[in-house]
C-alpha positions as a printed Julia matrix, in Angstrom:
621×3 Matrix{Float64}:
   0.03    0.01   0.03
   1.46    3.34  -0.87
   2.57    5.53   1.89
   0.44    8.5    2.91
   1.63   12.01   1.6
   2.98   14.28   4.01
   0.06   16.55   3.5
  -1.79   14.51   6.22
   0.96   15.46   8.51
   0.21   19.37   8.37
  -3.55   18.2    8.35
  -3.03   16.68  11.65
  -0.77   19.49  12.92
  -3.49   22.24  12.11
  -6.07   19.86  13.69
  -4.05   19.32  16.99
  -3.28   23.09  17.56
  -6.88   24.1   16.64
  -8.1    21.81  19.43
  -5.66   23.04  21.9
  -4.9    26.6   21.15
  -1.27   28.22  20.69
  -1.17   29.6   24.23
   1.38   28.43  26.66
   3.15   26.16  24.17
   5.74   24.15  26.07
   8.54   24.86  23.86
  10.97   22.46  25.81
   9.1    19.4   24.54
   9.37   20.9   21.08
  13.0    21.35  21.46
  13.49   17.92  22.92
  11.32   16.5   20.11
  13.2    18.07  17.51
  16.89   16.96  19.01
  15.43   13.5   19.03
  14.37   13.58  15.33
  18.03   14.96  14.85
  19.48   12.0   16.64
  17.27    9.54  14.75
  18.66   11.1   11.55
  22.32   10.63  12.75
  21.5     7.0   13.67
  20.07    6.36  10.23
  23.05    7.82   8.53
  25.37    5.62  10.81
  23.21    2.61   9.65
  23.49    3.52   5.97
  27.39    3.37   6.54
  27.49    0.45   8.5
  25.5    -1.43   5.31
  28.87   -1.28   3.56
  30.69   -3.22   6.12
  30.91   -6.95   5.41
  30.63   -7.45   9.23
  26.9    -8.34   9.26
  27.1    -8.25  13.18
  28.14   -4.5   12.9
  25.33   -3.97  10.3
  22.68   -5.65  12.96
  23.93   -3.27  15.65
  23.9    -0.33  13.95
  20.14   -1.38  12.76
  19.45   -1.84  16.56
  20.76    1.4   17.19
  18.73    3.12  14.59
  15.41    1.44  15.47
  16.1     2.45  19.28
  16.51    5.92  17.96
  13.12    5.71  16.34
  11.39    4.14  19.28
  12.45    6.8   21.53
  10.62    9.25  19.27
   7.69    7.16  18.48
   5.02    8.57  20.81
   5.38   12.29  19.66
   6.22   11.0   15.98
   2.95    8.85  15.9
   0.64   11.54  17.46
   2.25   14.63  15.06
   2.98   12.32  11.79
   1.54    8.95  11.64
   2.51    9.16   7.72
   6.19    9.17   8.78
   5.77    6.62  11.17
   3.96    4.48   8.33
   7.09    5.04   6.18
   9.7     4.17   8.61
   7.88    1.36  10.99
   4.41    0.8    9.69
   1.74   -0.17   9.63
   1.69    1.05   5.97
  -1.24    3.33   5.34
  -3.1     2.93   2.05
  -3.6     6.0   -0.32
  -6.74    5.93  -2.61
  -4.4     7.82  -5.16
  -2.12    5.11  -5.91
  -2.89    1.55  -7.26
  -3.73   -1.15  -4.73
  -0.45   -3.14  -3.38
  -0.32   -6.68  -1.99
  -1.64   -6.98   1.63
   0.63   -6.76   4.34
   3.41   -4.7    2.88
   5.78   -3.66   5.46
   7.71   -0.33   6.06
  11.32    0.21   5.53
  12.71   -0.77   8.87
  10.79   -4.49   8.47
  12.03   -4.76   4.94
  15.53   -4.29   6.12
  15.17   -6.4    9.15
  13.64   -9.43   7.15
  16.96   -9.14   4.94
  19.56   -8.7    7.66
  18.28  -10.95  10.59
  16.97  -14.14   8.51
  20.25  -16.12   7.66
  24.11  -15.83   8.5
  24.93  -13.77   5.6
  23.74  -10.66   4.04
  23.94  -10.66   0.04
  24.96   -7.81  -2.15
  21.39   -7.44  -3.61
  19.98   -7.32  -0.19
  22.44   -4.57   0.74
  21.24   -2.63  -2.22
  17.76   -2.92  -1.25
  18.62   -1.76   2.21
  20.23    1.31   1.04
  17.16    2.25  -0.81
  15.15    1.47   2.14
  17.47    3.7    4.55
  17.18    6.45   1.74
  13.41    6.49   1.87
  13.38    6.64   5.52
  16.11    9.32   5.7
  14.32   11.38   3.3
  11.13   10.89   5.2
  12.64   12.2    8.46
  14.16   15.4    6.76
  11.05   16.26   5.31
   9.28   16.17   8.63
  12.02   17.58  10.32
  11.68   20.77   8.2
   8.03   20.88   9.17
   8.5    20.79  13.05
   9.05   24.52  13.34
   5.33   24.84  12.85
   4.24   22.42  15.7
   2.65   23.75  18.7
   3.09   21.15  21.08
   0.56   21.62  24.26
   0.49   19.57  27.4
  -2.87   17.82  26.88
  -1.55   16.64  23.47
   1.56   15.26  25.22
  -0.33   13.17  27.47
  -2.62   11.8   24.62
   0.45   10.75  22.71
   2.09    8.98  25.62
  -1.08    7.13  26.56
  -1.54    6.14  23.1
   2.0     4.98  22.91
   1.69    2.91  26.09
  -1.14    1.24  24.6
   0.86    0.56  21.32
   3.6    -0.81  23.45
   1.16   -3.02  25.41
  -0.61   -4.71  22.35
   1.85   -4.3   19.37
   5.36   -3.83  20.12
   5.46   -6.51  22.71
   3.6    -8.91  20.28
   6.29   -8.38  17.69
   4.43   -6.65  15.3
   7.28   -4.49  14.04
  10.14   -6.91  15.35
   9.24  -10.23  14.05
  12.61  -11.13  12.55
  15.05   -9.66  14.85
  13.61  -11.07  18.11
  14.17   -7.45  19.69
  10.16   -7.01  20.66
  10.88   -6.56  24.34
  13.97   -4.75  24.02
  12.55   -2.0   21.44
   9.2    -1.7   23.97
  11.62   -0.8   26.67
  13.37    1.86  24.36
   9.79    3.25  23.2
   9.04    3.71  27.24
  12.58    5.22  27.79
  11.6     7.95  25.14
   8.04    8.31  27.22
  10.15    8.83  30.33
  12.27   11.53  28.67
   9.07   13.21  27.36
   7.35   13.04  30.71
  10.49   14.81  32.41
  10.6    17.69  30.07
   6.95   18.26  30.24
   6.51   18.37  33.72
   9.15   21.07  34.01
   7.44   23.3   31.66
   6.32   26.71  33.39
   2.75   27.17  33.8
   2.06   23.32  33.52
  -1.95   22.58  34.48
  -0.99   19.27  36.26
   0.67   19.15  39.71
   4.27   18.45  39.78
   3.35   15.22  42.5
   1.19   13.76  39.66
   4.11   14.06  37.12
   6.65   12.65  39.49
   4.2     9.82  40.05
   3.86    9.34  36.38
   7.67    9.58  35.61
   8.4     7.0   38.38
   5.69    4.71  37.18
   6.9     4.81  33.51
  10.63    4.13  34.81
   9.41    1.06  36.69
   7.83   -0.05  33.23
  11.27    0.29  31.87
  12.74   -1.69  34.58
  10.49   -4.38  34.15
  10.72   -4.71  30.63
  14.65   -4.96  31.21
  14.22   -7.88  33.69
  13.52  -10.5   30.84
  14.09   -9.24  27.25
  13.6   -12.45  25.72
  10.64  -11.87  23.34
   9.57  -15.7   23.55
   9.51  -16.02  27.38
   8.84  -12.59  28.53
   5.59  -12.99  30.97
   3.28  -10.39  29.17
   0.47  -10.8   32.0
   2.82   -9.79  34.55
   3.95   -6.58  32.52
   0.04   -5.72  31.82
  -1.11   -6.08  35.19
   1.79   -4.8   37.34
   3.68   -2.11  35.22
   1.35   -1.01  32.41
  -1.66   -0.78  34.29
  -0.17    1.48  37.19
   1.54    3.7   34.67
  -1.8     4.02  32.65
  -3.6     5.02  35.89
  -0.9     7.53  36.74
  -0.7     9.19  33.25
  -4.92    9.36  33.48
  -4.43   11.16  36.84
  -2.2    13.85  35.24
  -4.58   14.1   32.37
  -7.48   14.9   34.45
  -6.11   17.8   36.18
  -5.97   19.59  32.61
  -9.55   19.38  31.79
 -11.38   18.26  28.69
 -10.03   18.75  25.27
 -12.76   18.12  22.8
 -11.49   17.46  19.29
 -14.93   16.95  17.77
 -14.3    13.24  17.38
 -15.93    9.99  18.7
 -12.99    7.81  19.98
 -13.55    3.78  20.48
 -10.99    4.06  23.11
 -12.61    6.55  25.65
 -10.46    9.22  27.05
 -11.5     8.56  30.62
 -10.1     4.87  30.38
  -6.45    4.52  31.9
  -5.45    1.56  29.5
  -7.4    -0.46  26.9
  -7.83   -3.18  29.07
  -9.84   -1.37  31.61
 -13.53   -2.34  32.14
 -15.79   -0.13  29.77
 -12.62    1.42  28.13
 -14.57    1.45  24.77
 -17.45    3.39  23.3
 -19.76    1.04  21.24
 -21.25    4.16  19.61
 -17.95    5.5   18.15
 -19.0     4.13  14.55
 -22.52    4.61  14.59
 -23.81    6.76  11.78
 -25.62    9.91  12.39
 -29.26    8.26  12.45
 -28.24    5.85  14.93
 -30.3     5.83  18.12
 -29.24    6.62  21.82
 -28.66    3.2   23.7
 -31.83    3.75  25.97
 -33.17    0.59  27.91
 -36.37    1.03  25.71
 -34.45    0.75  22.48
 -32.27   -2.12  23.59
 -35.52   -3.84  24.44
 -37.34   -3.12  21.36
 -34.11   -4.02  19.44
 -33.96   -7.36  21.06
 -37.57   -8.09  20.5
 -37.17   -7.46  16.62
 -33.81   -9.54  16.8
 -35.86  -12.58  17.62
 -38.86  -11.87  15.54
 -39.17  -14.08  12.22
 -41.55  -11.36  10.91
 -38.78   -9.72   9.51
 -37.82  -12.7    7.22
 -39.31  -13.16   3.68
 -41.25  -16.11   4.6
 -41.6   -15.24   8.08
 -39.74  -18.16   9.44
 -36.48  -17.11  10.43
 -35.11  -14.47  12.95
 -32.0   -12.91  13.42
 -31.6   -15.12  16.61
 -31.78  -18.29  14.3
 -28.26  -17.91  12.93
 -26.96  -15.81  15.92
 -27.81  -18.18  19.07
 -27.04  -16.35  22.39
 -26.03  -19.48  24.3
 -23.31  -19.74  21.23
 -22.07  -16.48  21.6
 -24.42  -15.47  18.84
 -23.26  -17.98  16.23
 -25.05  -21.27  15.18
 -22.81  -24.26  15.46
 -22.7   -25.33  12.38
 -20.15  -24.8    9.38
 -22.38  -22.71   7.19
 -26.38  -22.21   8.02
 -28.97  -23.54   5.72
 -29.84  -20.8    2.9
 -33.23  -19.5    2.99
 -35.58  -21.22   0.33
 -32.68  -22.9   -1.34
 -33.23  -26.37  -0.4
 -30.32  -28.06   0.98
 -28.05  -25.38  -0.18
 -26.16  -23.18   2.23
 -25.15  -19.46   2.75
 -21.65  -18.56   1.45
 -19.92  -18.32   4.85
 -19.84  -19.44   8.56
 -21.97  -17.23  11.04
 -19.67  -14.92  12.8
 -20.37  -14.01  16.41
 -21.92  -10.65  17.17
 -20.31  -10.03  20.53
 -18.1    -7.11  20.72
 -18.84   -6.28  16.88
 -19.99   -2.82  17.76
 -16.24   -1.87  18.21
 -15.13   -2.89  14.38
 -14.65   -0.53  11.6
 -15.98   -2.99   9.14
 -18.76   -5.82   8.86
 -18.74   -9.1    7.23
 -16.11  -11.32   6.45
 -15.17   -9.17   3.45
 -15.48   -6.13   5.04
 -18.1    -4.57   2.84
 -20.35   -2.82   5.36
 -19.16    0.28   7.03
 -21.69    0.24  10.13
 -24.22   -2.03  11.84
 -26.92   -0.26  10.18
 -25.59   -1.17   6.91
 -24.8    -4.95   7.71
 -28.44   -5.32   9.18
 -29.61   -4.0    5.88
 -27.43   -6.28   3.68
 -28.8    -9.25   5.75
 -32.45   -8.73   5.45
 -32.01   -8.18   1.65
 -29.96  -11.31   1.19
 -32.0   -13.93  -0.54
 -30.2   -16.74   1.16
 -30.2   -15.19   4.64
 -33.28  -13.48   5.37
 -34.98  -13.17   2.04
 -36.26   -9.85   2.76
 -35.6    -6.19   2.81
 -35.45   -3.14   5.38
 -38.5    -1.7    3.11
 -40.52   -4.91   3.7
 -39.64   -5.31   7.08
 -40.79   -1.94   7.86
 -44.04   -2.13   6.12
 -44.62   -5.33   8.04
 -43.98   -3.72  11.59
 -46.15   -0.72  10.7
 -48.97   -3.08  10.11
 -48.48   -4.41  13.81
 -50.07   -1.86  16.23
 -48.05   -2.79  19.34
 -44.89   -2.26  17.07
 -46.25    1.27  16.05
 -46.85    2.03  19.56
 -43.39    1.06  20.58
 -41.58    2.88  17.61
 -43.69    5.96  18.28
 -42.7     6.15  22.04
 -38.95    5.67  20.93
 -38.98    8.02  17.99
 -41.54   10.65  18.43
 -40.74   12.31  15.08
 -41.74    9.11  13.42
 -44.85    9.66  11.13
 -48.09    8.11  12.54
 -48.55    4.74  11.49
 -45.19    4.7    9.46
 -42.21    2.89  10.6
 -39.04    3.92   8.44
 -36.88    1.27   7.52
 -33.98    3.55   8.68
 -35.86    2.98  12.21
 -35.82   -0.58  11.79
 -32.28   -0.83  11.2
 -31.05    1.47  13.94
 -33.16   -0.43  16.55
 -31.8    -3.75  15.87
 -28.25   -1.98  15.54
 -29.02   -0.4   19.14
 -29.31   -3.75  20.52
 -26.31   -5.43  18.95
 -24.39   -2.45  20.29
 -25.22   -3.65  23.75
 -23.7    -6.86  23.2
 -20.17   -5.5   24.18
 -18.8    -8.1   26.68
 -15.19   -7.72  27.9
 -15.25   -9.56  31.26
 -13.5   -12.9   30.59
 -11.11  -14.49  33.24
  -8.49  -12.97  30.94
  -9.76   -9.66  31.67
  -9.93  -10.38  35.29
  -6.1   -11.51  35.3
  -5.01   -8.4   33.38
  -6.73   -6.1   35.73
  -5.04   -7.57  38.6
  -6.69  -10.82  39.74
  -3.96  -13.26  39.2
  -5.85  -16.06  40.59
  -8.2   -15.77  37.78
  -5.71  -17.0   35.59
  -4.09  -20.99  35.52
  -0.33  -21.49  34.95
  -1.46  -22.93  31.73
  -3.52  -20.16  30.37
  -0.69  -17.84  31.7
   1.76  -19.66  29.66
  -0.65  -19.81  26.67
  -0.84  -15.93  26.69
   3.19  -15.85  26.5
   2.94  -18.32  23.64
   0.19  -16.26  21.98
   2.19  -12.95  22.1
   5.32  -14.45  21.55
   6.47  -17.73  19.88
   3.15  -18.34  18.25
   2.94  -14.69  16.91
  -0.93  -14.69  17.11
  -0.78  -11.31  18.55
   0.65   -9.82  15.26
  -2.66  -10.26  13.84
  -5.25  -10.71  16.45
  -4.48   -7.61  18.5
  -5.05   -7.43  22.24
  -7.48   -6.66  23.77
 -10.23   -7.08  21.08
  -7.77  -10.07  19.86
  -9.41   -9.22  16.23
  -7.76   -7.15  13.48
  -8.84   -3.96  14.94
  -5.65   -2.03  15.25
  -4.75   -0.13  18.46
  -4.38    2.34  19.69
  -6.8     4.34  17.51
  -9.03    1.2   16.58
  -9.92    2.64  13.04
  -8.51    0.2   10.92
  -9.01   -3.54  10.44
  -6.76   -4.93   7.56
  -8.0    -8.27   5.96
  -5.21  -11.12   5.74
  -4.77  -13.8    3.34
  -3.86  -17.04   5.63
  -4.87  -19.72   2.87
  -8.01  -21.52   4.34
  -8.58  -24.79   2.8
 -11.56  -26.5    1.61
 -11.22  -29.61   4.12
  -8.97  -30.08   7.22
  -6.19  -31.59   5.44
  -2.71  -31.37   6.63
  -0.94  -31.83   3.25
  -1.95  -31.42  -0.46
  -4.76  -29.11   0.61
  -6.89  -26.92  -1.69
  -7.58  -23.34  -1.01
 -11.08  -22.55  -0.35
 -12.39  -20.59  -3.55
 -14.25  -17.79  -1.87
 -12.37  -14.71  -3.32
 -12.95  -12.67  -0.06
 -12.19   -9.0   -0.16
 -11.36   -9.44  -3.93
 -15.2   -10.19  -4.72
 -15.93   -6.66  -3.35
 -13.12   -4.4   -4.53
 -12.21   -6.67  -7.66
  -8.47   -5.97  -6.7
  -6.31   -9.22  -7.64
  -3.9    -8.7   -4.64
  -7.09   -8.98  -2.22
  -8.1   -12.58  -3.6
  -8.69  -14.89  -0.4
  -8.28  -12.08   1.92
 -10.76  -11.99   4.97
 -11.33   -9.9    8.0
  -9.27  -10.98  10.84
 -12.22  -12.17  13.36
 -12.0   -11.65  17.15
 -10.95  -14.67  19.26
 -13.01  -13.68  22.29
 -15.48  -16.13  23.31
 -13.89  -18.62  20.46
 -14.55  -21.58  22.56
 -18.02  -20.95  22.09
 -17.95  -20.23  18.32
 -17.1   -23.57  16.73
 -16.46  -24.46  13.79
 -13.92  -21.92  12.63
 -12.85  -20.0    9.55
 -15.31  -18.37   7.08
 -16.13  -21.67   5.82
 -16.29  -23.6    8.87
 -13.44  -25.96   7.92
 -11.94  -26.62  11.41
 -14.1   -28.02  13.98
 -11.75  -27.52  17.03
  -9.27  -24.9   18.19
  -6.76  -27.59  18.28
  -7.01  -28.02  14.56
  -6.9   -24.32  13.82
  -3.67  -24.12  16.11
  -2.39  -27.12  14.32
  -3.07  -25.26  10.86
  -1.12  -22.13  12.08
   1.7   -24.37  13.65
   2.09  -25.89  10.06
   2.48  -22.26   8.32
  -1.04  -21.74   7.24
  -2.47  -22.95   4.02
   1.11  -22.94   2.23
   2.18  -25.27   5.18
  -0.53  -27.74   4.32
   0.27  -27.76   0.96
  -2.1   -25.19  -0.49
  -1.13  -22.94  -3.27
  -1.41  -19.56  -1.7
   0.94  -17.23  -3.93
   0.04  -13.93  -1.79
  -0.39  -15.51   1.55
   0.05  -12.63   4.19
   0.41  -15.06   7.12
   4.15  -16.34   7.57
   4.67  -19.51   5.9
   7.49  -20.6    8.42
   6.07  -23.41  10.94
   5.77  -22.17  14.41
   7.45  -25.44  16.01
   5.33  -25.23  18.96
   5.55  -28.48  21.11
   2.24  -30.45  21.96
   2.43  -28.92  25.65
   2.61  -25.37  24.18
  -0.14  -26.04  21.63
  -2.28  -27.38  24.63
  -1.51  -24.24  26.86
  -2.36  -22.04  23.78
  -5.76  -23.55  23.46
  -6.03  -23.23  27.27
  -5.55  -19.19  26.89
  -7.93  -19.32  24.19
 -10.6   -20.69  26.22
  -9.87  -18.2   28.78
 -11.41  -15.45  26.67
 -14.69  -16.63  27.14
 -16.96  -13.95  28.73
 -18.19  -14.58  32.32
 -21.81  -14.36  30.83
 -21.14  -17.69  29.06
 -19.22  -19.76  31.84
 -22.04  -21.31  33.44
 -23.66  -22.44  30.23
 -23.35  -26.15  29.68
 -20.76  -27.17  27.2
 -23.58  -29.83  26.02
 -25.09  -26.76  24.18
 -21.84  -26.91  21.94
 -23.46  -29.6   19.83
 -25.36  -28.43  16.79
 -28.54  -26.83  18.43
 -31.94  -27.33  16.79
 -33.07  -24.08  15.3
 -35.33  -22.75  12.26
 -34.33  -23.16   8.82
């Protein structure tokens, strides 16, 4: 995907400055930031020179020095110029002006890393390519550095940048998202937090600071303790992520929130998924399920949710009046249906195209359907109603039928007084159902209890499984915590599809890739063939069978698929697989512990439901 132009950088600067004003600008923070960017330029130049040295160890050391220099600036750089971050370290951002590129394109640091840390030698062709990548990085840094004189950095922005960086470290960096080949995930995370400490120290000394020095001091100490914890065990495979999140990141996030609270509100005119009042992304009620709602969405009152649930369970909405939303999204099965693919409406023994996904927490997703074709829940509901194989109806037909029912007319009139007498609008039908679905945010699993400080909620096997998930198995590089989906922290505004090569059957050799075109069936981009939205792993123990076509019946089969290297690893021809084709080499015990962790993601709502309900339930056709 082509990089975003630096015009976006200036736009963000203007937006940030307009939100906070130009008064009381803490110039020492800007001065420190500019000095840090200059240090990054020097480190990149040094790495460029080291590439000509035939000693690969020297080149690796220079690479690590350059990336550490980047990590020290990542908090403010990601806040003020995400386009520069996209060029240097990813994730690479798309640009509507350029041609589509293959999914999973990596930024310059990752391209070099893949050449420099895989194998014992560094070929001349790799050296030449690395020089080109470094040149691109140096140019990006130089361009942004020329613009920093226009920046006005104010105190609330500094805290917001630090807050986002702590989330980035906790969810992405520690999973190895940007350091998969070097194994430096923990070391680079420590460098990022060290950069945060430096920023906090400078910001705390700014004359006229709105936050008390005591709170700044507490924050600085908490961040320093976070760095110390990261330095205890720098092994990216064995580092105990749960201990870090519960006992280091959470106190730092809480201290940061206390500083931010003294500064008062800073309204930027945007609804954010991650609430500004939440200390970390793992906190209870950290997310706003209405963030992606369209303008005609309803407020989530009890009456609206109850009416939405009533519609969700009413077969009147389907064409033949025989199927409700709940026929395929069964609450006891985490709002799935327990079958590979549901029977199609009015099509005999035919099946719908894809496996039924869970509706739990989908309100926190920026796109809907496995191919990402819907932009919000209201659009998704309309598409399902209109689908000839799913509901064989339409929003308009559903509205007419509901309008003919006096009890529904009264309920809608009470909820939406502006509704014309005797008529229920199709937008209102979709909005009411969407309100109910947005109420299905469930983020209270045993994992959540553990990460919020209750270590007894997690067994040793589950704890080890989380370490494997974030480390050796590299699951966290696509299923990002805390939603464990493809929704990217810390902004949670993007969810890029992936190509993993799901086969037609659960074969472990000579497999054949499923014919479903995925995203390419919507946008007709060849590079998106067989690309699918990364689903959530929350409540995954309740949502078998798995994959978009229901190929795998158990979590053990899914883990085995990834352990072998995805579709390519089981013999399927997957030319553009974005999942690494390298086997994970997980032992039998490691696979068992990984599955144990996945089962810990079951929400407390479902812990008491008998496992016997996992059997294919009886339901309407």
